[in-house]
mmCIF file of C-alpha atoms and ligand atoms in Angstrom:
data_model
loop_
_atom_site.group_PDB
_atom_site.id
_atom_site.type_symbol
_atom_site.label_atom_id
_atom_site.label_comp_id
_atom_site.label_asym_id
_atom_site.label_seq_id
_atom_site.Cartn_x
_atom_site.Cartn_y
_atom_site.Cartn_z
ATOM 1 C CA MET G 1 12.932 -1.715 5.514
ATOM 2 C CA ARG G 2 11.305 -2.719 2.244
ATOM 3 C CA PRO G 3 12.962 -5.773 0.685
ATOM 4 C CA VAL G 4 13.700 -5.136 -2.978
ATOM 5 C CA VAL G 5 14.779 -6.869 -6.158
ATOM 6 C CA LYS G 6 17.152 -4.996 -8.432
ATOM 7 C CA GLY G 7 17.262 -7.703 -11.046
ATOM 8 C CA PRO G 8 20.150 -8.314 -13.421
ATOM 9 C CA ALA G 9 22.364 -5.371 -14.314
ATOM 10 C CA PRO G 10 20.812 -3.449 -17.249
ATOM 11 C CA GLN G 11 24.329 -2.693 -18.465
ATOM 12 C CA PRO G 12 27.778 -4.060 -17.553
ATOM 13 C CA GLU G 13 28.959 -0.892 -15.812
ATOM 14 C CA TYR G 14 27.859 2.688 -15.204
ATOM 15 C CA LYS G 15 30.544 5.253 -15.803
ATOM 16 C CA PRO G 16 30.006 7.739 -14.278
ATOM 17 C CA TYR G 17 27.937 5.874 -11.710
ATOM 18 C CA GLY G 18 25.284 8.621 -11.759
ATOM 19 C CA ASP G 19 24.164 7.214 -15.108
ATOM 20 C CA ALA G 20 22.506 4.407 -13.132
ATOM 21 C CA LEU G 21 19.959 6.705 -11.487
ATOM 22 C CA ASP G 22 17.247 6.281 -14.103
ATOM 23 C CA ASP G 23 17.575 2.494 -14.195
ATOM 24 C CA LEU G 24 17.538 2.302 -10.390
ATOM 25 C CA ALA G 25 14.521 4.576 -10.150
ATOM 26 C CA ALA G 26 12.674 2.529 -12.775
ATOM 27 C CA GLN G 27 13.383 -0.689 -10.921
ATOM 28 C CA LEU G 28 12.925 0.443 -7.301
ATOM 29 C CA GLY G 29 10.844 3.591 -7.459
ATOM 30 C CA LEU G 30 12.186 6.834 -6.043
ATOM 31 C CA PHE G 31 12.377 5.721 -2.427
ATOM 32 C CA CYS G 32 15.347 5.573 -0.131
ATOM 33 C CA SER G 33 16.401 1.943 0.032
ATOM 34 C CA TYR G 34 17.086 2.305 3.757
ATOM 35 C CA CYS G 35 14.676 4.711 5.470
ATOM 36 C CA GLU G 36 11.951 4.326 2.799
ATOM 37 C CA GLN G 37 11.200 8.014 2.416
ATOM 38 C CA PRO G 38 10.215 9.193 -1.053
ATOM 39 C CA ILE G 39 13.109 10.974 -2.679
ATOM 40 C CA THR G 40 11.448 14.068 -4.062
ATOM 41 C CA HIS G 41 14.612 15.760 -5.246
ATOM 42 C CA ALA G 42 18.250 14.920 -5.851
ATOM 43 C CA PRO G 43 18.238 11.119 -5.505
ATOM 44 C CA GLU G 44 21.666 9.733 -4.756
ATOM 45 C CA ILE G 45 23.301 6.520 -5.796
ATOM 46 C CA GLU G 46 24.048 4.621 -2.628
ATOM 47 C CA HIS G 47 27.224 2.570 -2.858
ATOM 48 C CA VAL G 48 26.781 -0.383 -0.542
ATOM 49 C CA GLN G 49 30.552 -0.681 -0.395
ATOM 50 C CA PRO G 50 31.912 2.870 -0.221
ATOM 51 C CA LYS G 51 33.245 3.900 -3.606
ATOM 52 C CA SER G 52 36.297 5.424 -1.959
ATOM 53 C CA LEU G 53 37.301 2.082 -0.488
ATOM 54 C CA GLU G 54 36.197 -0.311 -3.192
ATOM 55 C CA ALA G 55 37.168 1.312 -6.470
ATOM 56 C CA GLY G 56 36.231 -1.794 -8.488
ATOM 57 C CA LEU G 57 32.644 -1.527 -7.283
ATOM 58 C CA GLU G 58 32.188 2.158 -8.021
ATOM 59 C CA PHE G 59 30.484 1.496 -11.343
ATOM 60 C CA SER G 60 28.787 -1.811 -10.599
ATOM 61 C CA TRP G 61 25.002 -2.287 -10.488
ATOM 62 C CA GLU G 62 25.454 -4.970 -7.831
ATOM 63 C CA ASN G 63 26.822 -2.328 -5.472
ATOM 64 C CA PHE G 64 24.050 0.242 -5.991
ATOM 65 C CA LEU G 65 20.961 1.164 -4.035
ATOM 66 C CA LEU G 66 19.053 4.454 -3.870
ATOM 67 C CA GLY G 67 19.704 6.710 -0.923
ATOM 68 C CA CYS G 68 18.260 9.868 0.548
ATOM 69 C CA LYS G 69 20.581 12.607 1.700
ATOM 70 C CA SER G 70 20.262 11.630 5.370
ATOM 71 C CA CYS G 71 21.018 7.940 4.952
ATOM 72 C CA ASN G 72 23.779 8.570 2.450
ATOM 73 C CA THR G 73 25.394 11.128 4.735
ATOM 74 C CA VAL G 74 25.128 8.981 7.852
ATOM 75 C CA LYS G 75 26.552 5.922 6.142
ATOM 76 C CA GLY G 76 29.268 7.935 4.440
ATOM 77 C CA ASN G 77 32.458 6.001 3.898
ATOM 78 C CA THR G 78 31.885 3.482 6.658
ATOM 79 C CA PRO G 79 33.477 0.210 5.525
ATOM 80 C CA VAL G 80 30.817 -2.455 5.105
ATOM 81 C CA ASP G 81 31.182 -6.190 5.474
ATOM 82 C CA VAL G 82 28.035 -7.375 3.685
ATOM 83 C CA THR G 83 28.266 -10.717 5.465
ATOM 84 C CA LEU G 84 27.561 -8.956 8.770
ATOM 85 C CA VAL G 85 24.871 -6.457 7.751
ATOM 86 C CA GLY G 86 21.322 -7.037 6.563
ATOM 87 C CA PHE G 87 20.530 -5.390 3.222
ATOM 88 C CA PRO G 88 17.189 -4.838 1.487
ATOM 89 C CA ASP G 89 18.333 -6.430 -1.777
ATOM 90 C CA MET G 90 19.689 -9.537 -0.050
ATOM 91 C CA ASP G 91 17.429 -10.218 2.924
ATOM 92 C CA ASN G 92 13.850 -9.764 4.013
ATOM 93 C CA THR G 93 14.687 -6.639 5.967
ATOM 94 C CA PHE G 94 10.982 -5.960 6.528
ATOM 95 C CA ARG G 95 10.907 -9.096 8.650
ATOM 96 C CA GLY G 96 13.728 -7.801 10.834
ATOM 97 C CA LEU G 97 12.308 -4.469 12.006
ATOM 98 C CA ASP G 98 9.261 -3.186 13.828
ATOM 99 C CA PHE G 99 7.825 0.245 13.128
ATOM 100 C CA HIS G 100 6.026 2.196 15.824
ATOM 101 C CA SER G 101 3.470 4.985 16.003
ATOM 102 C CA ASP G 102 5.946 7.495 17.431
ATOM 103 C CA GLY G 103 8.312 7.037 14.497
ATOM 104 C CA LYS G 104 10.669 4.681 16.292
ATOM 105 C CA ILE G 105 12.165 1.585 14.741
ATOM 106 C CA SER G 106 13.185 -1.472 16.730
ATOM 107 C CA ILE G 107 14.651 -4.870 15.981
ATOM 108 C CA LYS G 108 11.866 -7.422 15.782
ATOM 109 C CA MET G 109 11.642 -9.764 18.744
ATOM 110 C CA GLY G 110 11.881 -13.511 18.239
ATOM 111 C CA LEU G 111 14.502 -13.531 15.490
ATOM 112 C CA GLU G 112 17.398 -15.936 15.640
ATOM 113 C CA GLU G 113 20.488 -14.527 17.277
ATOM 114 C CA ASP G 114 22.457 -14.090 14.042
ATOM 115 C CA GLN G 115 19.455 -12.406 12.411
ATOM 116 C CA THR G 116 19.190 -9.981 15.298
ATOM 117 C CA GLU G 117 22.865 -9.167 14.865
ATOM 118 C CA LEU G 118 22.447 -8.595 11.126
ATOM 119 C CA MET G 119 19.596 -6.155 11.632
ATOM 120 C CA SER G 120 21.299 -4.440 14.554
ATOM 121 C CA ALA G 121 24.276 -3.840 12.281
ATOM 122 C CA THR G 122 21.959 -2.390 9.635
ATOM 123 C CA VAL G 123 20.339 -0.021 12.105
ATOM 124 C CA ARG G 124 23.739 1.082 13.428
ATOM 125 C CA LEU G 125 25.146 1.625 9.944
ATOM 126 C CA ILE G 126 22.260 3.878 8.871
ATOM 127 C CA LYS G 127 21.460 5.142 12.390
ATOM 128 C CA LEU G 128 17.818 4.310 11.815
ATOM 129 C CA HIS G 129 17.219 4.243 15.564
ATOM 130 C CA ARG G 130 17.705 7.994 15.846
ATOM 131 C CA HIS G 131 14.694 9.604 17.477
ATOM 132 C CA PRO G 132 14.059 12.959 19.163
ATOM 133 C CA SER G 133 13.067 11.248 22.402
ATOM 134 C CA GLU G 134 16.336 9.340 22.834
ATOM 135 C CA PRO G 135 18.202 10.396 25.976
ATOM 136 C CA ALA G 136 21.704 10.358 24.498
ATOM 137 C CA ALA G 137 22.608 13.153 22.089
ATOM 138 C CA GLN G 138 24.229 10.780 19.576
ATOM 139 C CA ASP G 139 20.952 8.858 19.308
ATOM 140 C CA ARG G 140 18.938 11.930 18.423
ATOM 141 C CA PRO G 141 18.577 13.190 14.843
ATOM 142 C CA THR G 142 20.636 16.093 13.635
ATOM 143 C CA ARG G 143 18.657 19.170 12.671
ATOM 144 C CA ARG G 144 18.601 18.098 9.027
ATOM 145 C CA ASP G 145 17.720 14.469 9.712
ATOM 146 C CA LYS G 146 13.911 14.327 9.514
ATOM 147 C CA ARG G 147 13.580 10.590 9.012
ATOM 148 C CA ALA G 148 11.918 9.766 12.335
ATOM 149 C CA GLU G 149 9.542 12.731 12.104
ATOM 150 C CA LEU G 150 8.536 11.802 8.561
ATOM 151 C CA ARG G 151 7.927 8.221 9.643
ATOM 152 C CA ARG G 152 5.704 9.388 12.465
ATOM 153 C CA ASP G 153 3.800 11.760 10.187
ATOM 154 C CA VAL G 154 3.127 9.027 7.636
ATOM 155 C CA TRP G 155 2.016 6.728 10.461
ATOM 156 C CA GLU G 156 -0.594 9.320 11.401
ATOM 157 C CA VAL G 157 -1.792 9.612 7.816
ATOM 158 C CA ALA G 158 -1.942 5.830 7.417
ATOM 159 C CA THR G 159 -3.886 5.428 10.667
ATOM 160 C CA TYR G 160 -6.401 8.056 9.631
ATOM 161 C CA VAL G 161 -6.787 6.518 6.197
ATOM 162 C CA LEU G 162 -7.215 3.044 7.713
ATOM 163 C CA GLY G 163 -10.286 4.313 9.520
ATOM 164 C CA ARG G 164 -11.672 5.724 6.300
ATOM 165 C CA TYR G 165 -10.944 2.470 4.471
ATOM 166 C CA GLN G 166 -12.756 0.417 7.102
ATOM 167 C CA ALA G 167 -15.808 2.581 6.539
ATOM 168 C CA ASP G 168 -15.519 2.675 2.753
ATOM 169 C CA GLY G 169 -13.663 -0.120 0.950
ATOM 170 C CA THR G 170 -13.991 1.611 -2.404
ATOM 171 C CA ILE G 171 -11.071 3.896 -1.580
ATOM 172 C CA ALA G 172 -8.629 0.964 -1.632
ATOM 173 C CA ASP G 173 -7.223 1.982 -5.019
ATOM 174 C CA LEU G 174 -6.797 5.570 -3.966
ATOM 175 C CA ILE G 175 -4.847 4.541 -0.881
ATOM 176 C CA ALA G 176 -2.689 1.773 -2.307
ATOM 177 C CA GLU G 177 -1.920 3.106 -5.738
ATOM 178 C CA HIS G 178 -1.733 6.829 -5.090
ATOM 179 C CA LEU G 179 -1.497 7.913 -1.485
ATOM 180 C CA ALA G 180 0.901 5.297 -0.117
ATOM 181 C CA PRO G 181 3.457 5.545 -2.938
ATOM 182 C CA ALA G 182 3.288 9.338 -2.745
ATOM 183 C CA LYS G 183 3.935 9.327 0.984
ATOM 184 C CA GLY G 184 6.471 6.505 0.949
ATOM 185 C CA PHE G 185 7.461 4.468 4.022
ATOM 186 C CA PHE G 186 6.261 1.103 2.745
ATOM 187 C CA SER G 187 6.805 -0.535 6.138
ATOM 188 C CA VAL G 188 4.535 1.951 7.884
ATOM 189 C CA TRP G 189 1.661 1.149 5.524
ATOM 190 C CA MET G 190 2.297 -2.578 5.849
ATOM 191 C CA THR G 191 2.264 -2.298 9.634
ATOM 192 C CA VAL G 192 -0.789 -0.069 9.996
ATOM 193 C CA PHE G 193 -2.809 -2.212 7.539
ATOM 194 C CA ALA G 194 -1.504 -5.519 8.934
ATOM 195 C CA ASP G 195 -5.005 -6.894 9.488
ATOM 196 C CA HIS G 196 -6.027 -6.310 5.873
ATOM 197 C CA PRO G 197 -4.252 -8.827 3.615
ATOM 198 C CA GLU G 198 -5.942 -7.450 0.509
ATOM 199 C CA MET G 199 -4.324 -4.089 1.173
ATOM 200 C CA LEU G 200 -0.926 -5.586 1.997
ATOM 201 C CA ASN G 201 -0.839 -7.224 -1.407
ATOM 202 C CA ARG G 202 -1.786 -3.961 -3.056
ATOM 203 C CA PHE G 203 1.055 -2.132 -1.302
ATOM 204 C CA ILE G 204 3.524 -4.827 -2.335
ATOM 205 C CA ASP G 205 2.433 -4.347 -5.949
ATOM 206 C CA ALA G 206 2.261 -0.558 -5.793
ATOM 207 C CA PHE G 207 5.845 0.026 -4.628
ATOM 208 C CA PRO G 208 8.071 -0.883 -7.600
ATOM 209 C CA GLY G 209 10.709 -3.514 -7.062
ATOM 210 C CA THR G 210 9.343 -4.912 -3.798
ATOM 211 C CA ALA G 211 10.582 -8.485 -3.380
ATOM 212 C CA ARG G 212 7.353 -10.466 -3.830
ATOM 213 C CA ASP G 213 8.919 -13.661 -2.558
ATOM 214 C CA CYS G 214 9.428 -12.055 0.865
ATOM 215 C CA PHE G 215 5.650 -12.219 1.417
ATOM 216 C CA ASN G 216 3.074 -14.982 1.288
ATOM 217 C CA GLU G 217 -0.266 -14.794 -0.488
ATOM 218 C CA ASP G 218 -1.783 -13.056 2.540
ATOM 219 C CA GLY G 219 0.885 -10.376 2.404
ATOM 220 C CA GLN G 220 2.576 -11.671 5.559
ATOM 221 C CA SER G 221 6.355 -11.563 5.527
ATOM 222 C CA GLN G 222 8.283 -14.771 5.180
ATOM 223 C CA ALA G 223 11.942 -15.762 4.973
ATOM 224 C CA ARG G 224 13.559 -14.567 1.762
ATOM 225 C CA PRO G 225 14.641 -17.469 -0.465
ATOM 226 C CA GLY G 226 18.427 -17.382 -0.454
ATOM 227 C CA GLY G 227 18.443 -14.610 2.156
ATOM 228 C CA ARG G 228 19.523 -14.675 5.770
ATOM 229 C CA LEU G 229 16.148 -13.668 7.155
HETATM 230 ZN ZN1 LIG I 1 17.012 7.376 3.718
#
């Protein structure tokens, strides 16, 4: 999950909250803050604290992220205690998850116990673990939830393009500045190109609003200053 910086609120409140869409898109790019898919139509304001439960936060920049239909629907009105859940604007959520070639997501091994709990809560809240191969029905995507399939498809594209890049370094710009942002799924690109620091840094720069301080100069993730992981 791409760690992001929203920056200070561009205006004191957004009433109606939908007025914040353009400012959020400018700051973060049109990607779902949770599953990382590009939002090609109908972006939705994601209220971290459900607007139905926390009326005071309905119009507040601090409570906004960008959500796709699937993540927004899954999360719904679930009450959120932000002290118990990892969030991409507070933590280095990239550091907490592993992405796999079949489209699965898992909690990264070797985290501290409280960090594992934070990321587990994030995955549960958004149901990011859903995958067609899961044995239990509740762990499989609904018909409209294509997040795992999209992740797997982008993994395949990224793997193919990695091979091309290794043969021809001149396509770096094409990949980092055009293809990856068009396809979305920042974490997939960062994982597939993990052995190529020069590309990692390009991806970090190419996806708007990525939290630069979550990565070192080689593009490797590091603890977020002020974050919990
Ligand atoms: Zn999403």
